[in-house]
Amino acid sequence: MTILSQNLTISVAPNASTHRIDRRVYGQFAEHLGRCVYEGLWVGPDSEIPNKNGLRKDSIAALRQIKVPVVRWPGGCFADEYHWLKGVGPERQPMVNNHWGGVIEPNVFGTHEYFELLNQLDAEAYINGNLGSGTVQEMTDWIEYMTLESTSPMAELRKSHGRVQPWKIEFFGVGNENWGCGGNMPPEHYASLYRQYQTYVRNYGDNHIQKIACGPNADDYDWTNVVMASAGEYMDMLSLHYYTIPTGDFSAKGPALDFDEQEWHDTLAQTRRMEELISRHSAIMDIHDPGKRVGLAVDEWGTWYDVEPGTNPGFLFQQNTIRDALVAAINLNIFHRHADRVRMANIAQMVNVLQAMLLTDGPALIKTPTYHVFDLYSDHQDADYVPTVGDLGEQGDCTVSHKDDAYTISLVNAGLDHEIGAAVQLPGQISEVLRAQGITGATHTSHNTFDAPDAVSPADLDGLRVDGRHLRVTLPPRSVATVRVSLVE
Ligand code: AHR
């Protein structure tokens, strides 16, 4: 095995511009799709699976550990077919989930259940409204139902359904993928509708809603330009969707498990495109919004593979390997670097769909390698980004942040056959190592199963050395590590 050794020097120049890493880049996405909401989160109060008010306790406990800051719901493509009134009150009205397998959506999980989920997770609301097939009236009524305290038809309806106090909505999306499943609109048409609909997304009482406009699909720079020019002043954020597809071809994406080393490299190359996409969309946004008032919300990202053989093609169920852990870490590092513009990101999706945190099978639940990266990275939430000098070679990557008088350093080795010896120089003497953990896979397809749930799980770092201002870490192939240190005052 060749041992590469490169030095990474961390230096915080006195006037280096830095920015806060918004905790919301660790956001999640939960759509009415496959077994994400039903089974993954919601089992109902009468289920034998241990639950609190219908939400499974094991999922909630695991998700609380990674400090989920915000949950985007109810879609996705589902959002532009969702009619919220069918999902409140004692008589729920089923509908067909046209996008996702054509199954019957019972609407048992609706607005009240969503806010119960947020309550149990201690997370913020990001609701995606229906612009594609819903009316302005329907959207404004929903906002009134959720957030108006005083007497009004919608507030009274909410109260009659057992909720007296209004809820808070921090973020509201006005349509989803309106260039595609949300209405196949050209950007000019969407921008006009966005201006109209957002007018009626009102703030009641002290609730302040940040409005999120539908942004581009991957590298559709024209969409960003047109929507920003026409409607930029009416939005707080613009979304961006980009999925990592190993082949780059939606019709034959590649398997989640049975992939070769070339597909490993192709996948990581596809995921690194996120850096260019954010840079170029952000540069267009700069033309219309040089002060960076409008944030970029990468509210759908992650790997998208062919579904697991034998599963419903409309349910988007896929396994999750150490490759997904690397994808997660590389994307989070990119979001950190661009956190002056990227104020939210929502990985798709939280449970049992695409690049999930958790997989369930009846009462059993496993944490994926991606989950463990979110855990290893949790100290970066709301920390100050620390620019670094130096690099870890072609396959290496790193990110550093500072919070609560400690530095968190996360290091990535995406190589398949070499270690990286990383020397990290801090701006002062290291006094204490507060955390030093990492994950790796025995092979490039290592993953967790219901029989071997901890095949890929965090372990204390071997061979970590502290030497004055230096930290020396050996990163095995296919690994992600985090070290958190405090310095002598
Ligand atoms: O996450 C799955 C789907 O991907 C979402 O519903 C849609 O917005 C996107 O195309």
Coordinates of C-alpha atoms in Angstrom, one line a residue, residues 6-12 21 26 329 332-333 336 373 375-381 383-392 396-403 405-413 420-439 461 464-466 468-475 479-487:
Q6 CA 0.6 15.6 2.8
N7 CA 0.4 18.5 5.2
L8 CA -2.7 20.6 5.7
T9 CA -2.1 23.9 7.2
I10 CA -4.9 25.7 9.0
S11 CA -4.4 29.4 9.3
V12 CA -6.9 32.0 10.1
I21 CA -22.3 27.5 8.7
Y26 CA -28.0 19.7 7.8
A329 CA -19.1 14.4 3.5
L332 CA -21.3 19.0 3.3
N333 CA -17.8 20.3 2.9
H336 CA -19.6 24.8 4.3
V373 CA -21.5 11.2 8.6
D375 CA -23.4 12.5 13.3
L376 CA -19.7 13.0 12.9
Y377 CA -20.4 16.4 11.4
S378 CA -22.9 17.6 13.9
D379 CA -20.5 20.0 15.7
H380 CA -20.2 22.0 12.5
Q381 CA -23.8 23.2 12.8
A383 CA -20.1 27.1 13.8
D384 CA -17.9 29.6 12.1
Y385 CA -16.3 28.3 8.9
V386 CA -12.5 28.4 9.1
P387 CA -10.7 28.8 5.8
T388 CA -7.7 26.5 5.4
V389 CA -4.5 26.6 3.4
G390 CA -3.0 23.4 1.8
D391 CA -4.8 20.3 0.6
L392 CA -4.9 16.5 1.0
G396 CA -8.7 14.1 0.0
D397 CA -10.9 16.8 1.4
C398 CA -11.3 18.6 4.6
T399 CA -13.4 21.2 6.4
V400 CA -12.8 23.1 9.6
S401 CA -15.0 25.2 11.9
H402 CA -14.9 26.9 15.2
K403 CA -17.6 27.0 17.9
D405 CA -14.0 27.6 21.9
A406 CA -13.2 24.4 20.0
Y407 CA -12.1 23.5 16.5
T408 CA -13.9 20.7 14.6
I409 CA -11.8 19.3 11.8
S410 CA -13.4 16.8 9.4
L411 CA -11.2 14.9 6.9
V412 CA -12.1 12.7 4.0
N413 CA -10.1 10.1 2.1
I420 CA -3.5 9.7 3.7
G421 CA -1.3 11.0 6.5
A422 CA -2.8 14.3 7.3
A423 CA -0.9 16.9 9.4
V424 CA -3.2 19.7 10.6
Q425 CA -1.7 22.8 12.1
L426 CA -3.9 24.7 14.4
P427 CA -3.5 28.4 15.4
G428 CA -2.4 27.6 18.9
Q429 CA -1.3 24.8 21.3
I430 CA -3.8 22.0 21.5
S431 CA -5.0 21.4 25.0
E432 CA -7.5 18.7 24.7
V433 CA -8.9 16.3 22.2
L434 CA -12.7 16.3 22.7
R435 CA -13.7 13.9 20.0
A436 CA -11.7 11.7 17.5
Q437 CA -13.8 9.3 15.5
G438 CA -14.2 8.1 12.0
I439 CA -15.9 5.6 9.7
L461 CA -9.4 7.0 15.5
L464 CA -4.0 10.1 16.4
R465 CA -1.1 12.2 17.6
V466 CA -1.0 15.6 19.1
G468 CA 2.0 21.1 20.1
R469 CA 0.0 23.0 17.4
H470 CA -0.1 19.9 15.2
L471 CA -2.6 17.1 14.9
R472 CA -1.5 14.0 12.9
V473 CA -4.2 11.7 11.6
T474 CA -3.9 8.7 9.4
L475 CA -6.9 8.3 7.1
S479 CA -12.9 7.0 5.2
V480 CA -14.4 10.1 6.9
A481 CA -13.0 11.3 10.3
T482 CA -13.7 14.1 12.7
V483 CA -11.4 15.5 15.4
R484 CA -12.6 18.2 17.8
V485 CA -9.9 20.0 19.9
S486 CA -9.7 22.9 22.3
L487 CA -6.6 25.1 22.4

